[in-house]
mmCIF file with all atom_site columns, C-alpha atoms in Angstrom:
data_model
loop_
_atom_site.group_PDB
_atom_site.id
_atom_site.type_symbol
_atom_site.label_atom_id
_atom_site.label_alt_id
_atom_site.label_comp_id
_atom_site.label_asym_id
_atom_site.label_entity_id
_atom_site.label_seq_id
_atom_site.pdbx_PDB_ins_code
_atom_site.Cartn_x
_atom_site.Cartn_y
_atom_site.Cartn_z
_atom_site.occupancy
_atom_site.B_iso_or_equiv
_atom_site.pdbx_formal_charge
_atom_site.auth_seq_id
_atom_site.auth_comp_id
_atom_site.auth_asym_id
_atom_site.auth_atom_id
_atom_site.pdbx_PDB_model_num
ATOM 1   C CA . MET A 1 1   ? -29.208 53.030 35.359 1.00 43.00 ? 1   MET A CA 1
ATOM 2   C CA . THR A 1 2   ? -25.701 54.088 36.335 1.00 50.00 ? 2   THR A CA 1
ATOM 3   C CA . ASP A 1 3   ? -23.642 56.401 34.119 1.00 71.00 ? 3   ASP A CA 1
ATOM 4   C CA . ALA A 1 4   ? -20.422 54.782 35.368 1.00 84.00 ? 4   ALA A CA 1
ATOM 5   C CA . PRO A 1 5   ? -18.499 52.427 33.065 1.00 92.00 ? 5   PRO A CA 1
ATOM 6   C CA . ARG A 1 6   ? -19.846 48.891 33.111 1.00 96.00 ? 6   ARG A CA 1
ATOM 7   C CA . LEU A 1 7   ? -17.930 45.673 32.468 1.00 98.00 ? 7   LEU A CA 1
ATOM 8   C CA . VAL A 1 8   ? -19.216 42.395 31.042 1.00 98.00 ? 8   VAL A CA 1
ATOM 9   C CA . VAL A 1 9   ? -16.694 39.555 31.368 1.00 98.00 ? 9   VAL A CA 1
ATOM 10  C CA . PHE A 1 10  ? -17.138 36.370 29.343 1.00 98.00 ? 10  PHE A CA 1
ATOM 11  C CA . ASP A 1 11  ? -15.876 32.877 29.832 1.00 98.00 ? 11  ASP A CA 1
ATOM 12  C CA . VAL A 1 12  ? -14.815 31.333 26.495 1.00 97.00 ? 12  VAL A CA 1
ATOM 13  C CA . ASP A 1 13  ? -15.089 27.530 26.194 1.00 95.00 ? 13  ASP A CA 1
ATOM 14  C CA . GLY A 1 14  ? -18.711 26.511 26.580 1.00 95.00 ? 14  GLY A CA 1
ATOM 15  C CA . THR A 1 15  ? -19.875 30.136 26.614 1.00 97.00 ? 15  THR A CA 1
ATOM 16  C CA . LEU A 1 16  ? -18.671 31.879 23.448 1.00 98.00 ? 16  LEU A CA 1
ATOM 17  C CA . VAL A 1 17  ? -17.379 28.841 21.540 1.00 97.00 ? 17  VAL A CA 1
ATOM 18  C CA . ASP A 1 18  ? -18.176 25.137 21.465 1.00 95.00 ? 18  ASP A CA 1
ATOM 19  C CA . SER A 1 19  ? -14.692 23.675 21.699 1.00 91.00 ? 19  SER A CA 1
ATOM 20  C CA . GLN A 1 20  ? -15.651 20.294 23.128 1.00 92.00 ? 20  GLN A CA 1
ATOM 21  C CA . ALA A 1 21  ? -14.480 18.287 20.096 1.00 91.00 ? 21  ALA A CA 1
ATOM 22  C CA . GLY A 1 22  ? -10.938 19.600 20.431 1.00 90.00 ? 22  GLY A CA 1
ATOM 23  C CA . ILE A 1 23  ? -10.944 19.296 24.220 1.00 92.00 ? 23  ILE A CA 1
ATOM 24  C CA . LEU A 1 24  ? -12.082 15.676 24.122 1.00 94.00 ? 24  LEU A CA 1
ATOM 25  C CA . ALA A 1 25  ? -9.588  14.773 21.390 1.00 94.00 ? 25  ALA A CA 1
ATOM 26  C CA . ALA A 1 26  ? -6.679  16.370 23.277 1.00 93.00 ? 26  ALA A CA 1
ATOM 27  C CA . MET A 1 27  ? -7.707  14.627 26.490 1.00 95.00 ? 27  MET A CA 1
ATOM 28  C CA . ASP A 1 28  ? -7.851  11.293 24.644 1.00 96.00 ? 28  ASP A CA 1
ATOM 29  C CA . ALA A 1 29  ? -4.337  11.909 23.339 1.00 96.00 ? 29  ALA A CA 1
ATOM 30  C CA . ALA A 1 30  ? -2.925  12.885 26.744 1.00 96.00 ? 30  ALA A CA 1
ATOM 31  C CA . PHE A 1 31  ? -4.406  9.921  28.591 1.00 97.00 ? 31  PHE A CA 1
ATOM 32  C CA . GLY A 1 32  ? -3.472  7.556  25.774 1.00 96.00 ? 32  GLY A CA 1
ATOM 33  C CA . ARG A 1 33  ? 0.118   8.742  25.948 1.00 96.00 ? 33  ARG A CA 1
ATOM 34  C CA . ALA A 1 34  ? 0.068   8.026  29.694 1.00 96.00 ? 34  ALA A CA 1
ATOM 35  C CA . ALA A 1 35  ? -1.493  4.585  29.080 1.00 96.00 ? 35  ALA A CA 1
ATOM 36  C CA . LEU A 1 36  ? -4.402  5.553  31.339 1.00 96.00 ? 36  LEU A CA 1
ATOM 37  C CA . PRO A 1 37  ? -8.132  5.011  30.782 1.00 96.00 ? 37  PRO A CA 1
ATOM 38  C CA . VAL A 1 38  ? -9.714  8.108  29.285 1.00 95.00 ? 38  VAL A CA 1
ATOM 39  C CA . PRO A 1 39  ? -12.256 9.664  31.674 1.00 95.00 ? 39  PRO A CA 1
ATOM 40  C CA . PRO A 1 40  ? -15.883 9.678  30.514 1.00 95.00 ? 40  PRO A CA 1
ATOM 41  C CA . ARG A 1 41  ? -16.973 12.545 28.301 1.00 94.00 ? 41  ARG A CA 1
ATOM 42  C CA . GLY A 1 42  ? -19.176 14.068 31.000 1.00 93.00 ? 42  GLY A CA 1
ATOM 43  C CA . GLU A 1 43  ? -16.330 14.152 33.501 1.00 95.00 ? 43  GLU A CA 1
ATOM 44  C CA . VAL A 1 44  ? -13.990 15.806 30.995 1.00 95.00 ? 44  VAL A CA 1
ATOM 45  C CA . LEU A 1 45  ? -16.491 18.503 30.069 1.00 92.00 ? 45  LEU A CA 1
ATOM 46  C CA . GLY A 1 46  ? -17.260 18.981 33.757 1.00 92.00 ? 46  GLY A CA 1
ATOM 47  C CA . ILE A 1 47  ? -13.745 20.290 34.434 1.00 92.00 ? 47  ILE A CA 1
ATOM 48  C CA . VAL A 1 48  ? -13.603 22.707 31.465 1.00 91.00 ? 48  VAL A CA 1
ATOM 49  C CA . GLY A 1 49  ? -12.747 26.150 32.789 1.00 87.00 ? 49  GLY A CA 1
ATOM 50  C CA . LEU A 1 50  ? -10.302 24.963 35.424 1.00 89.00 ? 50  LEU A CA 1
ATOM 51  C CA . SER A 1 51  ? -6.576  25.374 34.888 1.00 90.00 ? 51  SER A CA 1
ATOM 52  C CA . LEU A 1 52  ? -5.168  22.201 33.395 1.00 92.00 ? 52  LEU A CA 1
ATOM 53  C CA . GLU A 1 53  ? -3.190  20.942 36.384 1.00 94.00 ? 53  GLU A CA 1
ATOM 54  C CA . VAL A 1 54  ? -6.213  21.469 38.623 1.00 94.00 ? 54  VAL A CA 1
ATOM 55  C CA . ALA A 1 55  ? -8.426  19.754 36.053 1.00 94.00 ? 55  ALA A CA 1
ATOM 56  C CA . MET A 1 56  ? -6.129  16.727 35.888 1.00 97.00 ? 56  MET A CA 1
ATOM 57  C CA . ALA A 1 57  ? -6.125  16.476 39.670 1.00 96.00 ? 57  ALA A CA 1
ATOM 58  C CA . ARG A 1 58  ? -9.934  16.382 39.591 1.00 95.00 ? 58  ARG A CA 1
ATOM 59  C CA . LEU A 1 59  ? -9.984  13.704 36.892 1.00 97.00 ? 59  LEU A CA 1
ATOM 60  C CA . VAL A 1 60  ? -7.307  11.399 38.371 1.00 97.00 ? 60  VAL A CA 1
ATOM 61  C CA . PRO A 1 61  ? -6.907  12.387 42.037 1.00 96.00 ? 61  PRO A CA 1
ATOM 62  C CA . ASP A 1 62  ? -4.821  9.317  42.903 1.00 96.00 ? 62  ASP A CA 1
ATOM 63  C CA . LEU A 1 63  ? -1.892  10.433 40.742 1.00 96.00 ? 63  LEU A CA 1
ATOM 64  C CA . SER A 1 64  ? 0.945   12.644 41.949 1.00 97.00 ? 64  SER A CA 1
ATOM 65  C CA . ALA A 1 65  ? 1.274   16.340 41.231 1.00 96.00 ? 65  ALA A CA 1
ATOM 66  C CA . GLN A 1 66  ? 4.142   15.467 38.898 1.00 97.00 ? 66  GLN A CA 1
ATOM 67  C CA . ASP A 1 67  ? 1.872   13.131 36.942 1.00 97.00 ? 67  ASP A CA 1
ATOM 68  C CA . HIS A 1 68  ? -0.836  15.793 36.787 1.00 97.00 ? 68  HIS A CA 1
ATOM 69  C CA . ALA A 1 69  ? 1.692   18.251 35.367 1.00 96.00 ? 69  ALA A CA 1
ATOM 70  C CA . ARG A 1 70  ? 2.846   15.664 32.822 1.00 97.00 ? 70  ARG A CA 1
ATOM 71  C CA . LEU A 1 71  ? -0.721  14.980 31.684 1.00 97.00 ? 71  LEU A CA 1
ATOM 72  C CA . ALA A 1 72  ? -1.366  18.714 31.413 1.00 95.00 ? 72  ALA A CA 1
ATOM 73  C CA . GLY A 1 73  ? 1.742   19.116 29.272 1.00 96.00 ? 73  GLY A CA 1
ATOM 74  C CA . TRP A 1 74  ? 0.696   16.311 26.949 1.00 97.00 ? 74  TRP A CA 1
ATOM 75  C CA . TYR A 1 75  ? -2.774  17.822 26.666 1.00 94.00 ? 75  TYR A CA 1
ATOM 76  C CA . ARG A 1 76  ? -1.261  21.183 25.700 1.00 91.00 ? 76  ARG A CA 1
ATOM 77  C CA . GLU A 1 77  ? 0.911   19.523 23.059 1.00 93.00 ? 77  GLU A CA 1
ATOM 78  C CA . ALA A 1 78  ? -2.055  17.665 21.579 1.00 93.00 ? 78  ALA A CA 1
ATOM 79  C CA . TYR A 1 79  ? -4.262  20.762 21.562 1.00 89.00 ? 79  TYR A CA 1
ATOM 80  C CA . ALA A 1 80  ? -1.533  22.864 19.944 1.00 85.00 ? 80  ALA A CA 1
ATOM 81  C CA . GLY A 1 81  ? -1.073  20.178 17.302 1.00 88.00 ? 81  GLY A CA 1
ATOM 82  C CA . GLN A 1 82  ? -4.768  20.332 16.495 1.00 82.00 ? 82  GLN A CA 1
ATOM 83  C CA . ARG A 1 83  ? -4.611  24.107 16.122 1.00 78.00 ? 83  ARG A CA 1
ATOM 84  C CA . ALA A 1 84  ? -1.744  23.762 13.654 1.00 81.00 ? 84  ALA A CA 1
ATOM 85  C CA . ARG A 1 85  ? -3.551  21.163 11.547 1.00 83.00 ? 85  ARG A CA 1
ATOM 86  C CA . GLU A 1 86  ? -7.165  22.294 11.597 1.00 80.00 ? 86  GLU A CA 1
ATOM 87  C CA . ASP A 1 87  ? -9.369  25.310 10.944 1.00 85.00 ? 87  ASP A CA 1
ATOM 88  C CA . VAL A 1 88  ? -9.976  26.622 14.469 1.00 87.00 ? 88  VAL A CA 1
ATOM 89  C CA . ALA A 1 89  ? -13.084 28.522 13.415 1.00 87.00 ? 89  ALA A CA 1
ATOM 90  C CA . MET A 1 90  ? -14.585 25.211 12.283 1.00 87.00 ? 90  MET A CA 1
ATOM 91  C CA . THR A 1 91  ? -13.454 22.991 15.160 1.00 87.00 ? 91  THR A CA 1
ATOM 92  C CA . SER A 1 92  ? -14.316 25.587 17.846 1.00 92.00 ? 92  SER A CA 1
ATOM 93  C CA . PRO A 1 93  ? -17.350 27.359 16.353 1.00 95.00 ? 93  PRO A CA 1
ATOM 94  C CA . LEU A 1 94  ? -19.085 30.317 17.923 1.00 97.00 ? 94  LEU A CA 1
ATOM 95  C CA . TYR A 1 95  ? -22.405 29.485 19.508 1.00 97.00 ? 95  TYR A CA 1
ATOM 96  C CA . PRO A 1 96  ? -25.428 30.771 17.568 1.00 96.00 ? 96  PRO A CA 1
ATOM 97  C CA . GLY A 1 97  ? -26.020 34.422 18.338 1.00 96.00 ? 97  GLY A CA 1
ATOM 98  C CA . ALA A 1 98  ? -22.663 34.979 20.054 1.00 97.00 ? 98  ALA A CA 1
ATOM 99  C CA . ARG A 1 99  ? -21.287 37.502 17.570 1.00 96.00 ? 99  ARG A CA 1
ATOM 100 C CA . GLU A 1 100 ? -24.560 39.427 17.428 1.00 95.00 ? 100 GLU A CA 1
ATOM 101 C CA . ALA A 1 101 ? -24.699 39.679 21.231 1.00 95.00 ? 101 ALA A CA 1
ATOM 102 C CA . LEU A 1 102 ? -21.086 40.852 21.395 1.00 96.00 ? 102 LEU A CA 1
ATOM 103 C CA . GLN A 1 103 ? -21.734 43.459 18.720 1.00 95.00 ? 103 GLN A CA 1
ATOM 104 C CA . ALA A 1 104 ? -24.801 44.741 20.553 1.00 94.00 ? 104 ALA A CA 1
ATOM 105 C CA . LEU A 1 105 ? -22.989 45.037 23.879 1.00 95.00 ? 105 LEU A CA 1
ATOM 106 C CA . HIS A 1 106 ? -19.865 46.516 22.278 1.00 95.00 ? 106 HIS A CA 1
ATOM 107 C CA . GLY A 1 107 ? -22.051 49.173 20.678 1.00 94.00 ? 107 GLY A CA 1
ATOM 108 C CA . GLU A 1 108 ? -23.200 50.468 24.069 1.00 93.00 ? 108 GLU A CA 1
ATOM 109 C CA . PRO A 1 109 ? -20.941 53.460 24.897 1.00 92.00 ? 109 PRO A CA 1
ATOM 110 C CA . ALA A 1 110 ? -20.703 52.774 28.631 1.00 93.00 ? 110 ALA A CA 1
ATOM 111 C CA . THR A 1 111 ? -20.159 49.013 28.322 1.00 96.00 ? 111 THR A CA 1
ATOM 112 C CA . LEU A 1 112 ? -16.717 47.409 28.255 1.00 98.00 ? 112 LEU A CA 1
ATOM 113 C CA . LEU A 1 113 ? -16.150 43.749 27.424 1.00 98.00 ? 113 LEU A CA 1
ATOM 114 C CA . GLY A 1 114 ? -13.588 41.353 28.870 1.00 98.00 ? 114 GLY A CA 1
ATOM 115 C CA . VAL A 1 115 ? -12.625 37.696 29.011 1.00 98.00 ? 115 VAL A CA 1
ATOM 116 C CA . ALA A 1 116 ? -11.743 35.414 31.927 1.00 98.00 ? 116 ALA A CA 1
ATOM 117 C CA . THR A 1 117 ? -10.749 31.970 30.677 1.00 96.00 ? 117 THR A CA 1
ATOM 118 C CA . GLY A 1 118 ? -8.865  28.843 31.593 1.00 91.00 ? 118 GLY A CA 1
ATOM 119 C CA . LYS A 1 119 ? -7.211  29.017 28.177 1.00 90.00 ? 119 LYS A CA 1
ATOM 120 C CA . SER A 1 120 ? -3.611  30.056 27.709 1.00 89.00 ? 120 SER A CA 1
ATOM 121 C CA . ALA A 1 121 ? -2.834  33.424 26.152 1.00 93.00 ? 121 ALA A CA 1
ATOM 122 C CA . ARG A 1 122 ? -1.621  31.676 23.001 1.00 90.00 ? 122 ARG A CA 1
ATOM 123 C CA . GLY A 1 123 ? -4.762  29.558 22.735 1.00 89.00 ? 123 GLY A CA 1
ATOM 124 C CA . LEU A 1 124 ? -6.986  32.584 23.212 1.00 93.00 ? 124 LEU A CA 1
ATOM 125 C CA . ASP A 1 125 ? -5.062  34.609 20.626 1.00 94.00 ? 125 ASP A CA 1
ATOM 126 C CA . VAL A 1 126 ? -5.433  31.848 18.029 1.00 91.00 ? 126 VAL A CA 1
ATOM 127 C CA . LEU A 1 127 ? -9.143  31.497 18.709 1.00 93.00 ? 127 LEU A CA 1
ATOM 128 C CA . PHE A 1 128 ? -9.815  35.223 18.595 1.00 95.00 ? 128 PHE A CA 1
ATOM 129 C CA . GLU A 1 129 ? -7.842  35.594 15.389 1.00 94.00 ? 129 GLU A CA 1
ATOM 130 C CA . ALA A 1 130 ? -9.831  32.771 13.776 1.00 93.00 ? 130 ALA A CA 1
ATOM 131 C CA . HIS A 1 131 ? -13.156 34.355 14.727 1.00 96.00 ? 131 HIS A CA 1
ATOM 132 C CA . ARG A 1 132 ? -12.043 38.013 14.443 1.00 96.00 ? 132 ARG A CA 1
ATOM 133 C CA . LEU A 1 133 ? -13.057 38.782 18.025 1.00 96.00 ? 133 LEU A CA 1
ATOM 134 C CA . SER A 1 134 ? -10.054 40.715 19.333 1.00 94.00 ? 134 SER A CA 1
ATOM 135 C CA . SER A 1 135 ? -11.557 44.166 18.784 1.00 95.00 ? 135 SER A CA 1
ATOM 136 C CA . PHE A 1 136 ? -14.446 43.491 21.156 1.00 97.00 ? 136 PHE A CA 1
ATOM 137 C CA . PHE A 1 137 ? -12.433 43.008 24.350 1.00 98.00 ? 137 PHE A CA 1
ATOM 138 C CA . VAL A 1 138 ? -10.485 45.538 26.391 1.00 98.00 ? 138 VAL A CA 1
ATOM 139 C CA . THR A 1 139 ? -9.236  43.110 29.055 1.00 98.00 ? 139 THR A CA 1
ATOM 140 C CA . ARG A 1 140 ? -8.213  39.463 28.696 1.00 98.00 ? 140 ARG A CA 1
ATOM 141 C CA . GLN A 1 141 ? -7.459  37.321 31.719 1.00 97.00 ? 141 GLN A CA 1
ATOM 142 C CA . VAL A 1 142 ? -5.955  33.891 31.003 1.00 96.00 ? 142 VAL A CA 1
ATOM 143 C CA . ALA A 1 143 ? -4.676  30.862 32.877 1.00 91.00 ? 143 ALA A CA 1
ATOM 144 C CA . ASP A 1 144 ? -1.017  31.805 32.367 1.00 91.00 ? 144 ASP A CA 1
ATOM 145 C CA . HIS A 1 145 ? -1.240  34.638 34.878 1.00 90.00 ? 145 HIS A CA 1
ATOM 146 C CA . HIS A 1 146 ? -3.790  33.572 37.494 1.00 95.00 ? 146 HIS A CA 1
ATOM 147 C CA . PRO A 1 147 ? -4.808  30.798 39.881 1.00 94.00 ? 147 PRO A CA 1
ATOM 148 C CA . SER A 1 148 ? -7.494  28.492 38.560 1.00 93.00 ? 148 SER A CA 1
ATOM 149 C CA . LYS A 1 149 ? -11.143 29.428 38.715 1.00 95.00 ? 149 LYS A CA 1
ATOM 150 C CA . PRO A 1 150 ? -13.065 29.812 40.998 1.00 95.00 ? 150 PRO A CA 1
ATOM 151 C CA . HIS A 1 151 ? -10.335 31.976 42.570 1.00 96.00 ? 151 HIS A CA 1
ATOM 152 C CA . PRO A 1 152 ? -11.384 35.613 41.923 1.00 97.00 ? 152 PRO A CA 1
ATOM 153 C CA . SER A 1 153 ? -7.968  36.757 40.665 1.00 98.00 ? 153 SER A CA 1
ATOM 154 C CA . MET A 1 154 ? -9.035  37.011 37.012 1.00 98.00 ? 154 MET A CA 1
ATOM 155 C CA . LEU A 1 155 ? -12.042 39.180 37.758 1.00 98.00 ? 155 LEU A CA 1
ATOM 156 C CA . ARG A 1 156 ? -10.146 41.368 40.197 1.00 98.00 ? 156 ARG A CA 1
ATOM 157 C CA . ALA A 1 157 ? -7.500  41.996 37.535 1.00 98.00 ? 157 ALA A CA 1
ATOM 158 C CA . ALA A 1 158 ? -10.174 42.813 34.940 1.00 98.00 ? 158 ALA A CA 1
ATOM 159 C CA . LEU A 1 159 ? -11.774 45.296 37.336 1.00 98.00 ? 159 LEU A CA 1
ATOM 160 C CA . ASP A 1 160 ? -8.401  46.883 38.089 1.00 98.00 ? 160 ASP A CA 1
ATOM 161 C CA . GLU A 1 161 ? -7.501  47.188 34.400 1.00 97.00 ? 161 GLU A CA 1
ATOM 162 C CA . THR A 1 162 ? -10.780 48.838 33.455 1.00 97.00 ? 162 THR A CA 1
ATOM 163 C CA . GLY A 1 163 ? -11.385 50.868 36.604 1.00 96.00 ? 163 GLY A CA 1
ATOM 164 C CA . VAL A 1 164 ? -14.881 49.411 36.962 1.00 97.00 ? 164 VAL A CA 1
ATOM 165 C CA . ALA A 1 165 ? -16.377 48.807 40.413 1.00 96.00 ? 165 ALA A CA 1
ATOM 166 C CA . PRO A 1 166 ? -17.565 45.270 41.223 1.00 96.00 ? 166 PRO A CA 1
ATOM 167 C CA . ARG A 1 167 ? -21.165 46.476 41.503 1.00 94.00 ? 167 ARG A CA 1
ATOM 168 C CA . ASP A 1 168 ? -20.968 47.617 37.858 1.00 96.00 ? 168 ASP A CA 1
ATOM 169 C CA . ALA A 1 169 ? -19.652 44.318 36.497 1.00 97.00 ? 169 ALA A CA 1
ATOM 170 C CA . VAL A 1 170 ? -21.173 41.003 35.498 1.00 98.00 ? 170 VAL A CA 1
ATOM 171 C CA . MET A 1 171 ? -19.617 37.626 34.701 1.00 98.00 ? 171 MET A CA 1
ATOM 172 C CA . VAL A 1 172 ? -21.151 35.496 31.941 1.00 98.00 ? 172 VAL A CA 1
ATOM 173 C CA . GLY A 1 173 ? -20.239 31.810 31.964 1.00 98.00 ? 173 GLY A CA 1
ATOM 174 C CA . ASP A 1 174 ? -21.425 28.239 31.604 1.00 97.00 ? 174 ASP A CA 1
ATOM 175 C CA . THR A 1 175 ? -19.912 26.583 34.680 1.00 96.00 ? 175 THR A CA 1
ATOM 176 C CA . GLU A 1 176 ? -20.295 26.701 38.421 1.00 96.00 ? 176 GLU A CA 1
ATOM 177 C CA . TYR A 1 177 ? -16.637 27.781 38.556 1.00 96.00 ? 177 TYR A CA 1
ATOM 178 C CA . ASP A 1 178 ? -17.554 30.982 36.709 1.00 97.00 ? 178 ASP A CA 1
ATOM 179 C CA . MET A 1 179 ? -20.455 31.663 39.057 1.00 97.00 ? 179 MET A CA 1
ATOM 180 C CA . GLU A 1 180 ? -18.363 30.993 42.182 1.00 97.00 ? 180 GLU A CA 1
ATOM 181 C CA . MET A 1 181 ? -15.541 33.183 40.850 1.00 98.00 ? 181 MET A CA 1
ATOM 182 C CA . ALA A 1 182 ? -18.006 36.020 40.344 1.00 98.00 ? 182 ALA A CA 1
ATOM 183 C CA . ARG A 1 183 ? -19.367 35.672 43.859 1.00 97.00 ? 183 ARG A CA 1
ATOM 184 C CA . ALA A 1 184 ? -15.869 35.656 45.323 1.00 97.00 ? 184 ALA A CA 1
ATOM 185 C CA . ALA A 1 185 ? -15.066 38.894 43.446 1.00 98.00 ? 185 ALA A CA 1
ATOM 186 C CA . GLY A 1 186 ? -18.293 40.621 44.484 1.00 97.00 ? 186 GLY A CA 1
ATOM 187 C CA . VAL A 1 187 ? -19.534 40.584 40.898 1.00 97.00 ? 187 VAL A CA 1
ATOM 188 C CA . ARG A 1 188 ? -22.957 39.539 39.676 1.00 97.00 ? 188 ARG A CA 1
ATOM 189 C CA . ALA A 1 189 ? -23.242 36.507 37.422 1.00 97.00 ? 189 ALA A CA 1
ATOM 190 C CA . ILE A 1 190 ? -25.297 35.291 34.483 1.00 98.00 ? 190 ILE A CA 1
ATOM 191 C CA . GLY A 1 191 ? -25.189 31.611 33.613 1.00 98.00 ? 191 GLY A CA 1
ATOM 192 C CA . VAL A 1 192 ? -25.751 30.271 30.108 1.00 97.00 ? 192 VAL A CA 1
ATOM 193 C CA . GLY A 1 193 ? -27.730 27.104 29.569 1.00 95.00 ? 193 GLY A CA 1
ATOM 194 C CA . TRP A 1 194 ? -25.967 25.863 26.424 1.00 96.00 ? 194 TRP A CA 1
ATOM 195 C CA . GLY A 1 195 ? -22.538 25.091 27.885 1.00 95.00 ? 195 GLY A CA 1
ATOM 196 C CA . TYR A 1 196 ? -20.770 22.265 29.684 1.00 94.00 ? 196 TYR A CA 1
ATOM 197 C CA . HIS A 1 197 ? -22.484 22.441 33.085 1.00 94.00 ? 197 HIS A CA 1
ATOM 198 C CA . ALA A 1 198 ? -26.214 21.776 33.329 1.00 93.00 ? 198 ALA A CA 1
ATOM 199 C CA . PRO A 1 199 ? -28.227 24.841 34.425 1.00 93.00 ? 199 PRO A CA 1
ATOM 200 C CA . VAL A 1 200 ? -29.007 23.123 37.744 1.00 94.00 ? 200 VAL A CA 1
ATOM 201 C CA . ARG A 1 201 ? -25.322 23.501 38.642 1.00 94.00 ? 201 ARG A CA 1
ATOM 202 C CA . LEU A 1 202 ? -25.440 27.288 38.131 1.00 96.00 ? 202 LEU A CA 1
ATOM 203 C CA . ARG A 1 203 ? -27.161 27.932 41.445 1.00 92.00 ? 203 ARG A CA 1
ATOM 204 C CA . ALA A 1 204 ? -24.927 30.910 42.270 1.00 94.00 ? 204 ALA A CA 1
ATOM 205 C CA . ALA A 1 205 ? -26.052 32.802 39.156 1.00 97.00 ? 205 ALA A CA 1
ATOM 206 C CA . ASP A 1 206 ? -28.276 35.864 39.396 1.00 96.00 ? 206 ASP A CA 1
ATOM 207 C CA . HIS A 1 207 ? -29.948 34.725 36.188 1.00 96.00 ? 207 HIS A CA 1
ATOM 208 C CA . VAL A 1 208 ? -29.611 31.921 33.628 1.00 97.00 ? 208 VAL A CA 1
ATOM 209 C CA . VAL A 1 209 ? -30.318 32.490 29.934 1.00 97.00 ? 209 VAL A CA 1
ATOM 210 C CA . GLY A 1 210 ? -31.174 29.824 27.395 1.00 96.00 ? 210 GLY A CA 1
ATOM 211 C CA . ARG A 1 211 ? -30.189 31.697 24.226 1.00 95.00 ? 211 ARG A CA 1
ATOM 212 C CA . PHE A 1 212 ? -27.675 34.393 23.349 1.00 96.00 ? 212 PHE A CA 1
ATOM 213 C CA . SER A 1 213 ? -30.515 36.611 22.183 1.00 94.00 ? 213 SER A CA 1
ATOM 214 C CA . GLU A 1 214 ? -31.676 36.818 25.820 1.00 95.00 ? 214 GLU A CA 1
ATOM 215 C CA . LEU A 1 215 ? -28.327 38.030 27.135 1.00 95.00 ? 215 LEU A CA 1
ATOM 216 C CA . PRO A 1 216 ? -28.386 41.811 26.440 1.00 92.00 ? 216 PRO A CA 1
ATOM 217 C CA . ARG A 1 217 ? -31.792 42.145 28.080 1.00 93.00 ? 217 ARG A CA 1
ATOM 218 C CA . ALA A 1 218 ? -30.701 40.064 31.094 1.00 95.00 ? 218 ALA A CA 1
ATOM 219 C CA . ILE A 1 219 ? -27.642 42.272 31.544 1.00 95.00 ? 219 ILE A CA 1
ATOM 220 C CA . SER A 1 220 ? -29.728 45.447 31.235 1.00 91.00 ? 220 SER A CA 1
ATOM 221 C CA . ALA A 1 221 ? -32.073 44.132 33.929 1.00 92.00 ? 221 ALA A CA 1
ATOM 222 C CA . LEU A 1 222 ? -29.129 43.710 36.304 1.00 92.00 ? 222 LEU A CA 1
ATOM 223 C CA . TRP A 1 223 ? -27.930 47.279 35.637 1.00 87.00 ? 223 TRP A CA 1
ATOM 224 C CA . GLU A 1 224 ? -31.412 48.657 36.222 1.00 86.00 ? 224 GLU A CA 1
ATOM 225 C CA . ALA A 1 225 ? -31.791 46.730 39.473 1.00 81.00 ? 225 ALA A CA 1
ATOM 226 C CA . ALA A 1 226 ? -28.520 48.053 40.879 1.00 69.00 ? 226 ALA A CA 1
#
């Protein structure tokens, strides 16, 4: 096992928290405001993790870029309205075992934790405040400052900020976009089976776990195999 610093980067929606209720409600509001049919639930959850304009282009490819931007703006407004009205910790709950896994990894002296998410900085701040997660993470990469996943920009920035080499980093996520981003950055990847993409879509992962309790051991196995 290497003595060099190690970095574990987490996706958020579908990996750490189950935010699908809020995502679906905001998408309903945005498409309703545009007088467009709301895409099926599976299609909406299938684009979680992409930046909003890219996600809208996937959902309604026949619309113009201007329309995609308008839909994205309406989605943001609806989601922000939900945050103001509701208890975020209740509407976007942590998955079972998430906090315990974060605590275990955070307690390892050589392990640093980070986030790479399609959320905005404001959305991530609100979520982390609600769940008291801020102290776990030394680097946070958000959609405001990067191209959409699976572009490797978020992971490259996290590596630069922490000084960790790609071989000593791992990405943990629930979508194929997370796995492809990791591959593009030269980082290993662990998929989680409880999120918004079925495990069969996580083909680029080095390993897929079915429960959070399996994650620390899966990460240790990657370090030992390096």
